[in-house]
CSV table of N, CA and C and ligand atoms in Angstrom, one decimal:
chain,number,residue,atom,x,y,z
A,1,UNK,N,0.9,-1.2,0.0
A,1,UNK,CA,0.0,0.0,0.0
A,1,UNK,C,0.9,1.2,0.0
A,2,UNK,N,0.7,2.3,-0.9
A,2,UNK,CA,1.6,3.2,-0.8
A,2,UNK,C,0.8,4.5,0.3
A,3,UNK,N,1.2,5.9,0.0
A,3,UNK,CA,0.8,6.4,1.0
A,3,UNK,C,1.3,7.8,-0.1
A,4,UNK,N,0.2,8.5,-0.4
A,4,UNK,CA,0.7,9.8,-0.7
A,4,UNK,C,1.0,11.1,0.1
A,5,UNK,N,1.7,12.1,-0.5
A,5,UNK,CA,2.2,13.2,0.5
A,5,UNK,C,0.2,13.2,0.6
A,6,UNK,N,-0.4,13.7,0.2
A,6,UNK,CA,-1.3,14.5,0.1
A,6,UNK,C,-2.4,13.4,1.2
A,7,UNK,N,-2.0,12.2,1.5
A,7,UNK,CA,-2.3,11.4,2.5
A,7,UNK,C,-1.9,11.7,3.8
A,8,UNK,N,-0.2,11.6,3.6
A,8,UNK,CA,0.4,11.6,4.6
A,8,UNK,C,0.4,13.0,5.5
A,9,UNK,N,0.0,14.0,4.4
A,9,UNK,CA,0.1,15.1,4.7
A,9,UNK,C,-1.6,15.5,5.8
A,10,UNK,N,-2.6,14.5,5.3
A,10,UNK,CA,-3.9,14.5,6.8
A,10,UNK,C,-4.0,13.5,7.8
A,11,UNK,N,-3.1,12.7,7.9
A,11,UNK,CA,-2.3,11.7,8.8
A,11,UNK,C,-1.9,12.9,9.8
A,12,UNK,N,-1.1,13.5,9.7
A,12,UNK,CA,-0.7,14.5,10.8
A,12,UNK,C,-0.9,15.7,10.7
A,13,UNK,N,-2.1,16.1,9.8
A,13,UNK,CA,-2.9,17.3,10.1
A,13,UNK,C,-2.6,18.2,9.8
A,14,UNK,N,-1.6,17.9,8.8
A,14,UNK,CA,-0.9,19.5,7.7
A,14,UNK,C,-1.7,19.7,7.0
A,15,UNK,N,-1.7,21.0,6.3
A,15,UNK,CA,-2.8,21.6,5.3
A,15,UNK,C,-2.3,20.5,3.5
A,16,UNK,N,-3.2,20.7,3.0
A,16,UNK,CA,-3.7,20.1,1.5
A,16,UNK,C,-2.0,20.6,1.0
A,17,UNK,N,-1.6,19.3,-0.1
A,17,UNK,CA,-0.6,19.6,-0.8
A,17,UNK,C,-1.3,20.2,-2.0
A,18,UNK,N,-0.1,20.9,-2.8
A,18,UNK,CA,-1.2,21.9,-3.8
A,18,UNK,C,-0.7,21.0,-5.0
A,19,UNK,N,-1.3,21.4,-5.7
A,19,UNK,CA,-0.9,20.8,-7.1
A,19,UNK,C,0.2,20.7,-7.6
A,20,UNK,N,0.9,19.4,-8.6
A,20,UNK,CA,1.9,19.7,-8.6
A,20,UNK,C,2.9,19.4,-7.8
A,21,UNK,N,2.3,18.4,-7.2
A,21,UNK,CA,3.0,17.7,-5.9
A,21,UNK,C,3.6,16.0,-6.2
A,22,UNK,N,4.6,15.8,-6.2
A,22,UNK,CA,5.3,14.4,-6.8
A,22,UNK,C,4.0,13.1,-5.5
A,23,UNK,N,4.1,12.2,-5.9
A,23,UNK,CA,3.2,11.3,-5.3
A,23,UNK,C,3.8,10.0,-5.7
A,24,UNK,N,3.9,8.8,-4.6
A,24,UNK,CA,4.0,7.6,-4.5
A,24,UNK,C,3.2,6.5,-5.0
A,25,UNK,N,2.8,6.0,-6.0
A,25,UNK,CA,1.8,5.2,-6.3
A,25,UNK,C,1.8,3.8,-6.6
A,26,UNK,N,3.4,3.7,-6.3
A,26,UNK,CA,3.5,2.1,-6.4
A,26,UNK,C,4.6,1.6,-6.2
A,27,UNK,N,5.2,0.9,-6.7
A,27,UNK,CA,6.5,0.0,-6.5
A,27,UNK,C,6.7,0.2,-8.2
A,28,UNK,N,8.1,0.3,-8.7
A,28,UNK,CA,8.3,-0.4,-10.4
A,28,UNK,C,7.5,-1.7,-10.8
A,29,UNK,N,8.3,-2.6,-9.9
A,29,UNK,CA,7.3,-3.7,-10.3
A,29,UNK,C,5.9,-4.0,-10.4
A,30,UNK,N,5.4,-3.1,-10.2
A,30,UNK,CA,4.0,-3.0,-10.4
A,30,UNK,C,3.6,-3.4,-11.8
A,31,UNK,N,3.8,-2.5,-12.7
A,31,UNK,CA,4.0,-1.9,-13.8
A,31,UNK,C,5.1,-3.1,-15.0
A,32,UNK,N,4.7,-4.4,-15.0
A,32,UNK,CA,5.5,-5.6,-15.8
A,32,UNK,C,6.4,-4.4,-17.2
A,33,UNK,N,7.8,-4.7,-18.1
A,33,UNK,CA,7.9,-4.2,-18.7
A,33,UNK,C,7.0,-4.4,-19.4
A,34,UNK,N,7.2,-3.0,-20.6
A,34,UNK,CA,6.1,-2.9,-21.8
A,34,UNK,C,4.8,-2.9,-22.1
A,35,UNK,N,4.4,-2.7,-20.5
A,35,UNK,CA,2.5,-2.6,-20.2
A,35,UNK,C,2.9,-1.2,-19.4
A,36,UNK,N,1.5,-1.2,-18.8
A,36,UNK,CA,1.1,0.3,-18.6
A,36,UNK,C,0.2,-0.6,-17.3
A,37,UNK,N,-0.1,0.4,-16.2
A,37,UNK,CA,-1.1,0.1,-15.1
A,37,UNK,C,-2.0,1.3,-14.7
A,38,UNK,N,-3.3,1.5,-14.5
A,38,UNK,CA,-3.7,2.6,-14.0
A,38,UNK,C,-3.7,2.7,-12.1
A,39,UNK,N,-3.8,3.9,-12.2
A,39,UNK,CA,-3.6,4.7,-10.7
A,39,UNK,C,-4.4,6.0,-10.7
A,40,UNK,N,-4.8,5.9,-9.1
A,40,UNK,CA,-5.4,7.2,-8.7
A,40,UNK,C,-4.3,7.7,-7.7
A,41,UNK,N,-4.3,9.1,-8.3
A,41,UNK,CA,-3.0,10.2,-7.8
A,41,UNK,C,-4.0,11.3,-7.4
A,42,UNK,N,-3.9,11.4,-6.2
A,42,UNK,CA,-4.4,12.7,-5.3
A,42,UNK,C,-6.0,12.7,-6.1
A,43,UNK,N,-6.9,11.7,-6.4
A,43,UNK,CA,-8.1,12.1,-7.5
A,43,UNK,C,-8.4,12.0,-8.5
A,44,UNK,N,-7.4,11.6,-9.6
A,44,UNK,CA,-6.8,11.8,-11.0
A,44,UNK,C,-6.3,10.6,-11.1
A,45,UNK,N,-7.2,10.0,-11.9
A,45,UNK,CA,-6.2,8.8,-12.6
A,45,UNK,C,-5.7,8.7,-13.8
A,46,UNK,N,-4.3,7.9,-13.6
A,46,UNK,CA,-3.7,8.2,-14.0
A,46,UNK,C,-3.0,6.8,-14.9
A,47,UNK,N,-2.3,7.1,-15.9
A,47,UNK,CA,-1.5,5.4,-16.7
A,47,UNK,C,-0.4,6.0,-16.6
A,48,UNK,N,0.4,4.6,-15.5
A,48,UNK,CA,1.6,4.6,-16.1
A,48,UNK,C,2.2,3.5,-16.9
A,49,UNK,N,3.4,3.7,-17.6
A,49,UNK,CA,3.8,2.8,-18.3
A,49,UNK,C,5.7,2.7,-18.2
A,50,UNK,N,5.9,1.2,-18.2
A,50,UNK,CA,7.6,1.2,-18.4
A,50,UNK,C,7.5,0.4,-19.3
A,51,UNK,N,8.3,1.1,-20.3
A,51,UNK,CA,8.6,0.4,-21.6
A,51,UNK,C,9.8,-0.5,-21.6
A,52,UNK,N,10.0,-1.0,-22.4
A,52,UNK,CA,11.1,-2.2,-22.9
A,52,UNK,C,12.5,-1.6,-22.3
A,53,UNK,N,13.0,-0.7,-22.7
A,53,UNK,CA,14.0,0.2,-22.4
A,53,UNK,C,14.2,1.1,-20.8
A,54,UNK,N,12.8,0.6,-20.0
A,54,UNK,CA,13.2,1.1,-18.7
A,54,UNK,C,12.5,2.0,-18.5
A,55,UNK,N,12.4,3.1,-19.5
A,55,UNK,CA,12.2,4.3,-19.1
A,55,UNK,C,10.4,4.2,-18.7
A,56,UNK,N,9.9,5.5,-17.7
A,56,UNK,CA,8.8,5.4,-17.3
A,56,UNK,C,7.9,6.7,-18.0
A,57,UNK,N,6.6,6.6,-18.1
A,57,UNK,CA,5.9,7.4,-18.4
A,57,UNK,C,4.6,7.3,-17.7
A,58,UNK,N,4.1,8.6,-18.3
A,58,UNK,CA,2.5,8.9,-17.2
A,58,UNK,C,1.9,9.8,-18.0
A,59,UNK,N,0.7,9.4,-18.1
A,59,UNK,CA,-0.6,10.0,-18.7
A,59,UNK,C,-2.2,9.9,-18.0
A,60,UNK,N,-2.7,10.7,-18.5
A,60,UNK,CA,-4.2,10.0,-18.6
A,60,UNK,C,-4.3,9.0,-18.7
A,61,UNK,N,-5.2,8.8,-17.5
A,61,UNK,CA,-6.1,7.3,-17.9
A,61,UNK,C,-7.1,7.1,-19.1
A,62,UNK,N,-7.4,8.2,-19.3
A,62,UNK,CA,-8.9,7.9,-20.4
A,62,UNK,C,-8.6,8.7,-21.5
A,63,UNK,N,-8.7,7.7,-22.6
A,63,UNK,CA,-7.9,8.6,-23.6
A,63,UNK,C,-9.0,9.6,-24.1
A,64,UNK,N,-8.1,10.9,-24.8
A,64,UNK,CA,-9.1,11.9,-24.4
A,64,UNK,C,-9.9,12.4,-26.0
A,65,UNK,N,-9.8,10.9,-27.2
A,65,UNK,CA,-10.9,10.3,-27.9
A,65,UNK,C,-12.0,10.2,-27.6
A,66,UNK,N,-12.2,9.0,-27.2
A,66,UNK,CA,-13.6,8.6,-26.1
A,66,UNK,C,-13.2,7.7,-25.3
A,67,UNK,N,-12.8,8.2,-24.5
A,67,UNK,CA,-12.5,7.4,-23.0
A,67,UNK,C,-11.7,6.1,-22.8
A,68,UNK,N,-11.2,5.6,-24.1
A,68,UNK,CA,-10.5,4.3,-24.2
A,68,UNK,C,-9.6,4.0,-22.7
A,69,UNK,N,-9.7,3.0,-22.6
A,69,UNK,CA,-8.6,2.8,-21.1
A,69,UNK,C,-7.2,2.5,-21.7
A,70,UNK,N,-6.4,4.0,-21.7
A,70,UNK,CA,-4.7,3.7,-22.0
A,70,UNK,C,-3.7,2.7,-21.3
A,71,UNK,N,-4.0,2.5,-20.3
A,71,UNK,CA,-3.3,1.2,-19.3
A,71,UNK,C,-3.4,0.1,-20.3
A,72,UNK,N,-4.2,-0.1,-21.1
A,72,UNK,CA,-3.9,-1.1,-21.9
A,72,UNK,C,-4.1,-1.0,-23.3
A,73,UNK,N,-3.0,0.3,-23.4
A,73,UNK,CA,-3.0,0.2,-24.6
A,73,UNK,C,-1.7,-0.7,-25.1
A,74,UNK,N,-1.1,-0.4,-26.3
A,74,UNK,CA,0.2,-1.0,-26.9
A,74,UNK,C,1.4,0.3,-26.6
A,75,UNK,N,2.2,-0.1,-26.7
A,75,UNK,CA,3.4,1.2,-26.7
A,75,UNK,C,4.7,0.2,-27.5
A,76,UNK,N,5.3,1.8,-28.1
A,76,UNK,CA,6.6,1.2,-28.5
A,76,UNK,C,6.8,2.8,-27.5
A,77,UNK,N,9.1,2.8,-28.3
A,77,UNK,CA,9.2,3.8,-27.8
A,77,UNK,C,9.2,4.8,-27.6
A,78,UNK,N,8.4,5.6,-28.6
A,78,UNK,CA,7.9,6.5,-29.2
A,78,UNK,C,6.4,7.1,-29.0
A,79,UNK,N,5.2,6.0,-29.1
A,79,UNK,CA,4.0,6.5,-29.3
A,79,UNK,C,3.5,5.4,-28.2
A,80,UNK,N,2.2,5.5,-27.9
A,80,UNK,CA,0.9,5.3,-26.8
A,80,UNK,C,-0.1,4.8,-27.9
A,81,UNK,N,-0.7,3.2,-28.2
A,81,UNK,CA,-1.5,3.5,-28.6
A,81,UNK,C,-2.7,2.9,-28.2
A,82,UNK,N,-3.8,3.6,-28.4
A,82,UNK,CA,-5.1,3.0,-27.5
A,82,UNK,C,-5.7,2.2,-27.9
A,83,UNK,N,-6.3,1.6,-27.1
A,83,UNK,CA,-7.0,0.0,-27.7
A,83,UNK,C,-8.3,0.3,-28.2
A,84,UNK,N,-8.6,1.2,-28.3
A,84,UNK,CA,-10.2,1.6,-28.5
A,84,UNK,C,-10.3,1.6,-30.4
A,85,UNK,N,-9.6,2.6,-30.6
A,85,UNK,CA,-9.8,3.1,-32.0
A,85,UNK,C,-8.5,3.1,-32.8
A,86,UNK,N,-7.5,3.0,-31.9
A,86,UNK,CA,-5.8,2.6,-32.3
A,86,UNK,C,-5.4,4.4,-32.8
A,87,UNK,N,-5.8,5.1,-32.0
A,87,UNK,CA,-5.2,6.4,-32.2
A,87,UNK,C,-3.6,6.5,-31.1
A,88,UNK,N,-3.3,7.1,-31.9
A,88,UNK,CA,-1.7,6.9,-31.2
A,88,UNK,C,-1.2,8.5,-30.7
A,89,UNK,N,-0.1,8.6,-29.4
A,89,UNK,CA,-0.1,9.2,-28.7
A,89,UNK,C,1.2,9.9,-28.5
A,90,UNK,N,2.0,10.6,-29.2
A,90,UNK,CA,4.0,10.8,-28.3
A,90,UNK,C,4.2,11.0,-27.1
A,91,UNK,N,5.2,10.1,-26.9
A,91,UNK,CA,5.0,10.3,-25.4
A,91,UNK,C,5.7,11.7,-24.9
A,92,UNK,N,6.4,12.0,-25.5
A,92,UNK,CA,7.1,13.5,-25.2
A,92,UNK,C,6.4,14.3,-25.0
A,93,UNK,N,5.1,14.5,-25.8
A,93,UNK,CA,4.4,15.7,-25.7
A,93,UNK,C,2.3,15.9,-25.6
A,94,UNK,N,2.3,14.2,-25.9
A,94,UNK,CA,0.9,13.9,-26.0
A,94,UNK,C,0.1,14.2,-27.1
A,95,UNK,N,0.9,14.4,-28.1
A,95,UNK,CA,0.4,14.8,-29.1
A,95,UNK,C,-0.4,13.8,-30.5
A,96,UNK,N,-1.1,13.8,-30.8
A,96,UNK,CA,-1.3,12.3,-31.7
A,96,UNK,C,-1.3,12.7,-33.0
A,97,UNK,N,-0.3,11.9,-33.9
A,97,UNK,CA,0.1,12.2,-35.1
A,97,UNK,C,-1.5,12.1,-35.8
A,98,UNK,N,-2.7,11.3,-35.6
A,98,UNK,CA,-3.3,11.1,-36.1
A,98,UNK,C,-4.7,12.2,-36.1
A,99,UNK,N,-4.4,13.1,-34.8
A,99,UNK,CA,-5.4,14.0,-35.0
A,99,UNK,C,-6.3,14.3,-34.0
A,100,UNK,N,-6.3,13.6,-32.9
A,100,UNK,CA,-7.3,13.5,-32.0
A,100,UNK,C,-6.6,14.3,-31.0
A,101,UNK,N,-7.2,14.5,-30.0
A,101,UNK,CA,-7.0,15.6,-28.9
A,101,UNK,C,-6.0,15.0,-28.4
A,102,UNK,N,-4.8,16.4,-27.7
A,102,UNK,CA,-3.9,16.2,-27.0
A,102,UNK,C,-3.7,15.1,-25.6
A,103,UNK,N,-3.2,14.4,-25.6
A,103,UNK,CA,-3.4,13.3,-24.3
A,103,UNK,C,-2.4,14.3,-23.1
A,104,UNK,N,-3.0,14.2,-21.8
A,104,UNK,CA,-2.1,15.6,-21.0
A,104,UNK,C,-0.8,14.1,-20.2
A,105,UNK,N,0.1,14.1,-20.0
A,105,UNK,CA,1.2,13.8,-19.5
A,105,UNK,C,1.7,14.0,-18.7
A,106,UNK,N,2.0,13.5,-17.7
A,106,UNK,CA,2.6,14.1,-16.5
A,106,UNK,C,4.1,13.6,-15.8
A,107,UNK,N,4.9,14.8,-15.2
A,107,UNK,CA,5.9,13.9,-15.2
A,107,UNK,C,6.1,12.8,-14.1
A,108,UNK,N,6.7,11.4,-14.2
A,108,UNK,CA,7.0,10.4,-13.6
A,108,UNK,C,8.6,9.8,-13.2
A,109,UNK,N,8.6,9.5,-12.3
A,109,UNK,CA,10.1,8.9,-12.2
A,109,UNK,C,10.3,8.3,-11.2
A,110,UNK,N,11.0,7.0,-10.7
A,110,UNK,CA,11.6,6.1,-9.8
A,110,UNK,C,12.5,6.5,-8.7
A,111,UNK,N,12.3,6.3,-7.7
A,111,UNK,CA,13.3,6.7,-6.1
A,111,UNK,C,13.2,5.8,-5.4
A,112,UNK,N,14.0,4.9,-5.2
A,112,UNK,CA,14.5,3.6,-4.8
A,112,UNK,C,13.3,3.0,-4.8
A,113,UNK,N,13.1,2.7,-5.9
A,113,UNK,CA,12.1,1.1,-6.3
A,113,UNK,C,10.4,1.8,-6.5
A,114,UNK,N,10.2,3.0,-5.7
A,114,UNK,CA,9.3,3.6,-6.1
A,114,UNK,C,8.8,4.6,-7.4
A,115,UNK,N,7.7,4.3,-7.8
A,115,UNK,CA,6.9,5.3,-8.8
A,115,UNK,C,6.6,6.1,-8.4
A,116,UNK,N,7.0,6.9,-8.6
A,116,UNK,CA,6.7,9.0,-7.7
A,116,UNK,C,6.3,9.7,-9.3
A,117,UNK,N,4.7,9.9,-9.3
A,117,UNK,CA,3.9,10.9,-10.5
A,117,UNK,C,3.6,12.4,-9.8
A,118,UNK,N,4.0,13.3,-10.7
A,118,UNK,CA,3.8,14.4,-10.1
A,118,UNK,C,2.3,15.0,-11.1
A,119,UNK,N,1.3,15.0,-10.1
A,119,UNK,CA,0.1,15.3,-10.7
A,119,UNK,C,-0.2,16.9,-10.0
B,1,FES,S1,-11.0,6.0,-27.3
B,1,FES,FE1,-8.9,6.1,-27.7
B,1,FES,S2,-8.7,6.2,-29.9
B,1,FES,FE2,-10.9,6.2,-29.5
C-alpha cells in the first residue's frame, strides 16, 4: 500500500498539498515491462507505463478520444496506442500524429524502487 504526501500530509494534520505535488503510487514492479497500469493520484487517474528500455511514463487514464482505457493500450518507444480506436499518442508531448486531442502527461520517475507521478 503506498501512502501519498497528500495522505500523509492529513495523517498529521498538515494543510492540503497543492498541485503539482510528486506522489508515491507504487513499486516499479507494479508496472511488468512494456504494459502500462492505471492509478489514482491525489483524485486523477492516472496510466503509467515502463517500456522495454526502462524508461517510465505517465498519462491520462482515459484517452481523451472517447475514454479508451490507455493502461492497456500497446506502446513502442515512441508512441501510446489506445486499444479503442488505435489512435496513437508521443509520449514526449501527447500529441497524436493522427489527430485527436492532446493526451495531457505528467511527469513520472523512480526513487528507490518507487513510482513517484507528479500530478
Ligand atoms: S477512445 Fe482512444 S482512440 Fe478512441
Amino acid at each position: 500500500m503506498s501512502v501519498t504526501q497528500r495522505e500523509a500530509a492529513g495523517l498529521f494534520g498538515t494543510q492540503a498539498v497543492p498541485a503539482g505535488t510528486p506522489h508515491v503510487v507504487g513499486r516499479v514492479e507494479d508496472v511488468p515491462p512494456g504494459e502500462g497500469r492505471a492509478f489514482v493520484v491525489d483524485g486523477v487517474q492516472v496510466a503509467v507505463f515502463r517500456l522495454r528500455d526502462g524508461s517510465l511514463h505517465a498519462t491520462q487514464a482515459a484517452c481523451p478520444h472517447a475514454g479508451g482505457p490507455l493502461a492497456d493500450g500497446q506502446t513502442d518507444l515512441t508512441v501510446l496506442v489506445c486499444p479503442l480506436h488505435l489512435y496513437t499518442f508521443r509520449w514526449t508531448d501527447g500529441t497524436s500524429p493522427g489527430g485527436a486531442a492532446p493526451l495531457r502527461v505528467y511527469p513520472v520517475h523512480e526513487e528507490s524502487g518507487q513510482l513517484v507521478v507528479t500530478v
